[in-house]
XYZ file of C-alpha atoms in Angstrom:
536
model
C 0.097 -0.099 -0.035
C 1.020 3.206 -0.477
C 3.135 5.001 1.789
C 1.732 8.570 1.818
C -1.846 7.287 1.854
C -0.992 4.664 4.511
C 0.251 7.846 6.805
C -2.922 9.573 6.244
C -5.075 6.911 7.111
C -3.091 6.368 10.483
C -3.405 10.251 11.223
C -7.060 9.587 10.220
C -7.402 6.735 12.583
C -5.969 8.214 15.558
C -7.800 12.009 15.188
C -11.375 10.479 14.102
C -13.854 10.418 16.998
C -15.841 7.725 16.347
C -16.295 5.159 18.673
C -16.143 1.890 16.126
C -12.859 3.713 15.371
C -11.494 0.088 17.082
C -13.929 -1.938 17.127
C -14.253 -5.660 16.879
C -14.780 -7.122 13.423
C -16.944 -9.812 14.530
C -18.597 -7.645 16.809
C -19.455 -5.326 14.402
C -21.216 -8.374 12.021
C -23.086 -9.616 14.681
C -24.045 -6.169 15.577
C -24.427 -5.170 11.666
C -26.630 -8.634 10.987
C -29.284 -8.311 14.090
C -30.165 -5.143 12.884
C -30.093 -5.730 9.231
C -32.555 -8.873 9.719
C -34.460 -6.640 11.544
C -34.743 -4.462 9.148
C -35.764 -6.471 6.300
C -36.687 -9.853 7.404
C -34.402 -11.847 5.103
C -33.722 -15.449 5.565
C -30.966 -17.062 6.992
C -29.758 -18.662 3.262
C -29.814 -15.336 1.739
C -27.769 -13.755 4.245
C -25.014 -15.664 3.624
C -25.133 -14.385 0.247
C -25.874 -10.811 0.993
C -23.877 -9.619 3.641
C -20.271 -10.736 4.675
C -18.126 -11.236 7.734
C -14.211 -11.757 6.892
C -14.545 -15.487 8.306
C -16.487 -16.016 4.850
C -15.572 -18.056 2.105
C -16.694 -15.293 -0.125
C -15.288 -12.057 1.637
C -11.884 -11.961 0.546
C -12.877 -13.289 -3.309
C -15.428 -10.228 -3.181
C -13.258 -7.807 -1.741
C -10.035 -8.466 -4.393
C -13.209 -8.681 -7.313
C -12.971 -4.992 -7.424
C -10.146 -3.698 -6.171
C -9.191 -1.964 -9.668
C -5.380 -1.019 -8.221
C -3.331 -3.682 -6.820
C -1.552 -0.871 -4.563
C -4.255 -1.070 -2.304
C -4.892 -5.192 -2.508
C -2.025 -5.850 0.106
C -1.469 -7.337 3.138
C -1.520 -4.065 5.459
C -4.532 -2.555 3.335
C -7.294 -2.055 5.770
C -10.258 -4.276 5.236
C -13.797 -3.555 5.492
C -15.531 -5.553 9.014
C -18.354 -6.481 6.815
C -19.290 -6.906 3.012
C -22.357 -6.144 1.975
C -23.860 -7.313 -1.510
C -26.908 -6.057 -1.897
C -29.775 -7.905 -4.247
C -32.754 -5.686 -3.710
C -33.321 -1.799 -2.671
C -34.484 -2.502 0.688
C -30.645 -4.219 1.032
C -29.582 -0.893 0.281
C -31.989 0.713 2.460
C -30.944 -1.580 5.378
C -27.290 -1.161 4.851
C -27.414 2.644 5.817
C -29.598 2.181 8.376
C -27.683 -0.197 10.235
C -24.820 1.339 9.438
C -25.546 4.851 10.682
C -27.036 3.065 13.895
C -23.917 1.419 14.748
C -21.707 4.788 13.748
C -19.820 3.124 11.551
C -18.454 4.616 8.219
C -19.884 3.063 4.640
C -17.690 2.651 1.417
C -20.036 2.430 -1.412
C -18.235 0.705 -4.224
C -19.864 0.505 -7.661
C -16.949 -0.727 -10.377
C -14.338 -0.140 -7.934
C -11.945 2.211 -10.820
C -11.347 4.592 -8.102
C -8.043 5.435 -8.368
C -6.805 5.918 -5.027
C -9.314 3.053 -3.363
C -11.755 5.765 -1.218
C -14.765 3.588 -2.092
C -13.413 0.490 -0.399
C -10.130 1.674 2.153
C -10.736 3.442 5.333
C -8.390 3.902 8.373
C -11.701 3.475 10.530
C -14.220 0.635 11.474
C -15.616 0.617 7.945
C -18.396 -1.588 5.881
C -18.307 -1.721 2.326
C -21.652 -1.743 -0.253
C -20.563 -3.602 -2.598
C -23.177 -2.815 -6.136
C -21.865 -4.952 -8.161
C -25.161 -7.228 -8.538
C -27.275 -4.127 -9.082
C -26.567 -4.626 -12.807
C -30.035 -4.669 -14.255
C -30.174 -2.537 -17.235
C -33.600 -1.905 -19.649
C -33.174 -0.478 -22.909
C -36.447 2.075 -24.000
C -36.194 2.730 -27.768
C -39.369 4.129 -27.801
C -38.893 6.273 -25.039
C -37.946 10.349 -26.478
C -35.703 8.473 -29.596
C -34.295 6.250 -27.057
C -33.382 5.577 -22.686
C -32.434 3.116 -20.627
C -32.567 2.788 -16.828
C -29.676 1.410 -15.761
C -28.304 0.389 -12.252
C -25.149 2.070 -11.174
C -23.189 -1.747 -10.284
C -23.809 -2.056 -13.790
C -20.514 -1.565 -16.480
C -20.185 1.082 -19.134
C -19.381 -2.622 -21.350
C -22.759 -3.994 -20.206
C -24.334 -0.566 -20.884
C -22.870 -0.305 -24.567
C -23.863 -4.028 -25.143
C -27.266 -3.537 -24.437
C -27.958 -0.834 -26.209
C -26.317 -2.403 -29.510
C -28.889 -5.397 -28.762
C -31.354 -2.684 -29.579
C -29.678 -0.942 -32.093
C -26.559 0.196 -33.897
C -27.219 3.443 -34.809
C -27.426 4.677 -30.850
C -25.143 4.847 -28.229
C -24.050 6.412 -25.187
C -21.401 9.065 -24.732
C -19.632 7.777 -21.234
C -16.021 6.210 -21.048
C -14.043 3.822 -23.098
C -12.970 1.421 -20.579
C -15.702 -1.524 -20.406
C -15.061 -2.278 -16.973
C -16.027 1.016 -15.332
C -19.131 0.851 -12.902
C -21.669 3.171 -13.771
C -22.442 4.520 -10.286
C -19.047 6.292 -9.891
C -18.723 7.492 -13.847
C -21.432 9.242 -13.850
C -21.637 10.981 -10.536
C -18.338 12.298 -11.420
C -19.025 13.696 -14.501
C -18.092 11.376 -17.025
C -16.385 11.611 -20.514
C -15.380 9.536 -23.470
C -14.691 9.790 -27.139
C -17.397 11.693 -28.214
C -17.347 14.226 -25.510
C -16.740 17.000 -28.211
C -20.271 15.934 -30.276
C -22.458 15.564 -27.350
C -21.005 16.493 -23.776
C -21.020 14.801 -20.626
C -22.158 11.825 -19.794
C -24.276 13.649 -17.464
C -25.788 15.563 -19.719
C -27.827 12.750 -20.424
C -29.010 12.304 -17.120
C -33.108 12.349 -16.951
C -33.865 10.974 -13.470
C -32.020 9.023 -10.766
C -32.907 6.433 -7.995
C -31.464 7.378 -4.668
C -31.432 5.939 -1.150
C -30.874 8.849 1.338
C -29.309 9.511 4.730
C -32.836 7.947 6.272
C -33.635 4.805 4.233
C -35.634 6.616 1.914
C -35.910 5.513 -2.203
C -36.377 9.133 -3.971
C -36.229 9.726 -7.248
C -35.987 13.224 -9.264
C -39.092 14.437 -8.054
C -39.081 13.439 -4.415
C -35.527 14.755 -3.818
C -35.636 18.107 -5.868
C -33.462 19.834 -8.268
C -30.805 20.671 -5.848
C -29.733 17.153 -4.840
C -30.145 16.000 -8.718
C -28.234 18.419 -9.980
C -25.328 17.585 -7.484
C -25.372 14.197 -8.596
C -24.572 14.906 -11.943
C -20.838 15.813 -11.407
C -20.735 16.002 -8.112
C -19.696 12.655 -6.794
C -22.972 10.649 -5.497
C -21.367 9.349 -2.454
C -21.359 12.337 -0.334
C -25.197 12.203 -0.551
C -26.624 8.925 -0.727
C -26.813 5.998 -2.388
C -27.616 5.889 -6.246
C -29.486 2.913 -7.382
C -29.998 3.690 -10.810
C -29.775 6.418 -13.338
C -32.173 7.044 -16.100
C -30.418 8.111 -19.590
C -31.147 9.906 -23.145
C -29.449 7.800 -26.164
C -27.838 9.545 -28.824
C -27.876 8.463 -32.351
C -24.455 8.140 -34.174
C -23.839 7.470 -37.832
C -23.894 3.528 -39.211
C -20.090 4.523 -40.416
C -17.268 5.522 -37.904
C -13.848 5.931 -38.784
C -10.788 5.368 -36.035
C -6.981 6.268 -36.535
C -3.932 6.209 -34.912
C -0.499 7.484 -35.498
C 2.862 7.261 -33.689
C 5.550 9.918 -33.624
C 8.795 10.154 -31.791
C 11.101 12.775 -31.014
C 12.748 12.465 -34.414
C 9.656 12.110 -36.517
C 7.917 15.448 -35.883
C 6.302 14.355 -32.435
C 7.132 18.130 -31.313
C 5.366 20.030 -34.541
C 2.702 17.707 -33.976
C 1.943 18.220 -30.611
C 2.292 21.909 -30.303
C -0.019 22.173 -33.801
C -2.909 19.604 -31.775
C -3.344 22.287 -29.122
C -5.012 24.969 -31.579
C -6.483 21.866 -33.708
C -7.992 19.339 -31.473
C -10.377 21.449 -29.497
C -11.652 23.513 -32.321
C -11.950 21.150 -35.266
C -15.495 19.680 -36.102
C -17.506 18.303 -32.838
C -17.432 14.969 -34.399
C -13.668 14.773 -33.888
C -11.800 13.504 -30.920
C -7.873 13.213 -31.340
C -6.512 11.927 -28.332
C -2.710 12.695 -27.863
C -0.289 9.978 -25.271
C 3.049 11.226 -24.415
C 5.124 8.100 -22.911
C 8.164 7.990 -21.785
C 9.956 4.065 -22.992
C 13.301 3.278 -23.535
C 14.185 3.585 -27.469
C 17.511 0.848 -27.474
C 18.597 2.330 -24.265
C 18.420 6.224 -25.693
C 15.972 8.034 -23.443
C 12.507 9.298 -26.179
C 9.474 10.600 -26.225
C 6.633 8.797 -28.247
C 3.597 10.868 -29.347
C 0.778 8.621 -29.909
C -2.400 9.860 -31.665
C -5.974 7.799 -31.091
C -8.788 9.437 -32.750
C -12.852 8.849 -33.453
C -14.458 10.316 -35.986
C -18.306 10.238 -36.441
C -18.469 10.070 -40.185
C -16.498 8.506 -43.264
C -12.304 8.256 -43.221
C -12.435 10.405 -46.940
C -14.014 13.219 -44.805
C -11.607 13.175 -42.103
C -8.683 12.950 -44.415
C -9.605 15.974 -46.357
C -10.366 18.021 -42.778
C -6.896 17.127 -41.428
C -5.265 18.105 -44.626
C -6.260 21.525 -44.375
C -6.176 22.102 -40.707
C -3.594 19.889 -39.302
C -1.196 18.753 -42.324
C 1.750 18.453 -39.230
C -0.454 14.834 -38.465
C 0.262 13.757 -42.073
C -3.088 11.611 -42.010
C -3.493 9.094 -45.114
C -6.597 6.955 -46.041
C -4.210 3.850 -45.437
C -3.908 5.470 -41.342
C -7.949 5.266 -41.178
C -10.161 2.344 -40.513
C -14.098 2.733 -40.846
C -16.326 0.713 -38.979
C -19.643 0.570 -36.716
C -19.567 2.528 -33.467
C -19.814 -0.485 -31.195
C -16.863 -2.049 -32.966
C -15.183 1.348 -32.374
C -15.682 0.705 -28.948
C -13.475 -2.970 -29.447
C -10.988 -0.678 -31.258
C -10.315 1.654 -28.090
C -9.911 -1.690 -26.082
C -6.727 -2.349 -28.553
C -8.497 -5.554 -30.235
C -6.676 -5.216 -33.506
C -9.665 -7.407 -36.368
C -12.319 -5.971 -34.748
C -14.791 -7.553 -37.582
C -13.804 -10.993 -35.623
C -14.264 -9.795 -32.122
C -18.007 -10.354 -30.874
C -19.350 -7.551 -28.855
C -19.965 -9.622 -26.379
C -16.095 -8.953 -24.518
C -17.954 -5.506 -23.361
C -19.885 -7.809 -20.873
C -16.473 -9.167 -19.834
C -16.050 -7.879 -16.025
C -12.435 -8.975 -15.365
C -12.398 -9.809 -11.582
C -9.393 -9.522 -9.652
C -7.401 -8.101 -12.162
C -5.378 -5.140 -11.311
C -2.208 -3.407 -11.959
C -0.453 -0.829 -10.137
C -1.549 2.519 -11.407
C -1.329 6.448 -10.143
C -3.058 9.074 -11.451
C -3.141 12.864 -11.149
C -5.231 15.564 -13.527
C -4.578 18.999 -14.972
C -6.444 21.173 -17.026
C -4.674 23.556 -19.824
C -6.782 27.046 -20.636
C -4.086 28.203 -22.960
C -1.548 26.488 -25.823
C 1.930 25.792 -24.530
C 4.468 27.306 -26.731
C 6.763 25.359 -28.776
C 9.818 25.715 -26.453
C 8.127 25.147 -23.031
C 6.525 22.315 -24.721
C 9.887 21.113 -25.945
C 11.809 21.217 -22.788
C 8.512 19.174 -21.366
C 9.539 16.386 -23.929
C 12.847 16.939 -23.156
C 11.701 15.828 -19.065
C 9.278 13.670 -19.457
C 12.193 11.327 -21.202
C 14.036 11.390 -18.456
C 11.062 9.824 -16.485
C 10.625 5.780 -16.437
C 6.769 4.851 -17.179
C 5.458 8.247 -16.645
C 3.182 9.554 -19.410
C 0.711 12.126 -19.855
C -2.738 11.710 -21.885
C -4.209 14.903 -23.851
C -7.819 14.781 -24.011
C -9.231 17.646 -26.131
C -12.075 19.662 -24.901
C -14.518 22.253 -27.050
C -17.039 21.717 -29.346
C -20.394 21.061 -28.038
C -19.149 20.622 -24.329
C -18.897 24.203 -24.336
C -22.729 24.551 -25.040
C -23.764 23.764 -21.571
C -23.093 26.400 -18.515
C -20.315 25.595 -16.002
C -22.857 25.617 -13.474
C -25.397 23.593 -15.261
C -24.402 20.756 -13.930
C -21.570 20.352 -10.703
C -18.592 19.858 -13.362
C -16.967 22.933 -14.244
C -14.304 22.394 -15.999
C -16.248 22.674 -19.422
C -14.089 25.652 -21.162
C -10.889 24.552 -20.559
C -8.602 23.960 -23.531
C -7.994 20.321 -22.780
C -7.649 17.747 -19.784
C -4.527 16.230 -19.019
C -4.086 12.590 -17.421
C -1.068 12.266 -15.436
C -0.482 8.063 -15.641
C 1.851 5.828 -14.251
C 1.940 2.085 -14.582
C 3.636 -0.734 -13.034
C 3.589 -4.358 -11.864
C 6.502 -4.655 -9.613
C 4.826 -5.167 -6.106
C 8.286 -3.894 -4.731
C 7.782 -0.495 -2.326
C 10.438 0.732 -4.031
C 8.862 0.495 -7.294
C 5.975 1.967 -5.563
C 8.152 5.306 -4.575
C 9.972 5.710 -7.968
C 7.055 5.617 -9.843
C 4.584 7.761 -7.715
C 7.841 9.846 -7.233
C 8.346 9.904 -11.502
C 4.572 11.103 -11.444
C 4.627 14.034 -8.598
C 7.372 14.908 -10.304
C 5.521 15.446 -13.766
C 3.336 17.037 -11.820
C 5.456 19.568 -10.780
C 6.877 20.267 -14.192
C 3.615 21.503 -15.651
C 2.627 23.929 -12.958
C 3.711 26.475 -14.978
C 1.709 25.388 -17.918
C -1.859 24.377 -16.319
C -4.965 26.234 -14.592
C -4.686 28.168 -11.439
C -5.962 29.773 -8.813
C -7.197 26.680 -8.132
C -5.364 24.369 -9.834
C -8.017 22.250 -11.162
C -8.682 18.662 -11.385
C -11.442 15.954 -12.239
C -13.065 14.304 -9.768
C -13.509 10.483 -11.675
C -9.032 10.891 -12.107
C -8.979 10.472 -8.035
C -5.988 12.196 -6.087
C -5.301 11.881 -2.613
C -2.107 14.195 -3.436
C -4.341 17.318 -3.757
C -6.221 17.080 -0.093
C -7.563 14.678 2.171
C -10.069 15.143 4.709
C -10.345 13.628 8.477
C -14.155 15.195 8.978
C -12.718 16.524 12.515
C -13.198 20.479 13.385
C -11.907 21.557 10.502
C -13.708 19.637 7.958
C -14.849 22.642 5.763
C -11.539 24.315 5.353
C -9.653 20.678 4.589
C -12.543 19.659 2.277
C -12.094 23.196 0.378
C -8.726 21.998 -0.216
C -9.505 19.317 -2.965
C -13.029 20.521 -3.246
C -12.199 24.011 -4.997
C -9.876 21.735 -7.256
C -12.507 19.596 -8.449
C -15.442 21.655 -8.464
C -14.879 25.511 -8.659
C -17.377 28.067 -7.842
C -19.781 25.137 -7.800
C -18.017 23.733 -4.317
C -20.011 25.989 -2.526
C -23.804 24.841 -3.801
C -22.335 21.412 -3.141
C -21.905 22.410 0.413
C -25.244 23.907 0.546
C -26.922 20.577 -0.722
C -24.769 18.404 1.499
C -25.958 20.352 4.402
C -29.388 20.279 3.837
C -29.622 16.507 3.030
C -26.779 15.198 4.768
C -26.362 17.346 8.198
C -24.466 15.271 10.173
C -21.757 13.736 7.604
C -22.641 10.054 7.286
C -22.004 10.173 3.988
C -18.356 10.779 4.059
C -14.686 9.582 2.980
C -11.508 11.249 2.851
C -12.382 13.530 -0.306
C -16.120 13.910 0.233
C -18.271 17.255 -0.017
C -17.881 18.854 3.926
C -21.188 20.235 5.549
C -20.997 23.943 6.797
C -18.766 24.877 10.086
C -22.073 25.063 11.812
C -23.463 21.608 10.564
C -19.990 19.721 11.442
C -20.063 16.555 13.376
């Protein structure tokens, strides 16, 4: 487990005032089961599948199944006292009420892609509410051009597949990693390779059901517009347990085009990346061009690769002609392009080479208990980096091992929605950067090396990214930018990361939080705090 986060957890445990901070897991399980039985009248047979103690044979496999970062899958990583695997709404209601009654912490896990493990790790006695069985998806093509109710434990791949079963020319604008859980992805904002055409995932959420702090199941009408606003981009885990979202579908062409182009620093990479800053955020909204800057070692000579990956919602001839005029530095040719269906484009982004030979059913694969060691950070760029500055940046990146930058263009129709229409505030940025490091070496010195390299890159980027605050993307969770023990200074500590994630929308999120959860039951190390006079 990474040292910085472990130090925080130890501090958190020492400073946190909950009487459950040192509770015996066996006693917690017995108390929880007693309450859970009372609230649900569940049978003994079903209970063993829904509420898991540490002694259960299923406990470790279930816990590990959706840990997507191996840094938090070690013997020293704090474990929950109980895991709840709800199958119906009443199980979620009981989990909330009983955890609250026992004055414990509830961690809510959808797909487990929380980069810093906040959905399944804590220093105090805690319970994990694992929503992986909440995966029902109902697609209705007759409803307003197409819609779907999707439970929050479903994956994006499952949602894409169920839409494809109904229509090959309908889609949903969301991320391209098929194992990501719907709950976290949507509530954190959500984006994918159609962001410039259709905007964010949350722009297509039209209803939701949530279990609130009192155990009530609410929909959009009964929860009110303030809470519904907060669930779209504000991180739902601060406000309740979202059971399902209703989303609108979008129409896509029968034929889309993908292409990839790789360049090294001695193959015009600098000129290409520099020009990308001016083209990618301003070109046709149907074109999404991602750039990955990676620092491999080539023939023992340090270099940087610039890898372009792109989707165009249209024909290859059109995008080749467009790029010849707008982006000649890219050198795009017809041979670089592949035409396919939208569902095949998802398989292409998953790095399948012959998508015609791959069945879309691979989108249903959850790949449980499969994780590498990762660390991610995020930034936003508001003004193009000059070519000399970019050159120096690339030279510095070349000295760092296993460190990369993923550049995602904004612009297009993303800007059509006001920054306060949802809780996501970063719509008018030029592009987003994901700082990325992935490794397989489990030794502590490897963790120090790669995390240290990533933090060095983050420091190097300081002059070129947003300031006051230095903005960050909630779904690229990063405990380096601030954590909260929810003690006396909860609001101030919450501001440290809250302003970076939410900008001016942080104030409204705090007001909503204070109104719907005044005692701050739904909390984690980076949750929305209550107003100071409502602190625990």
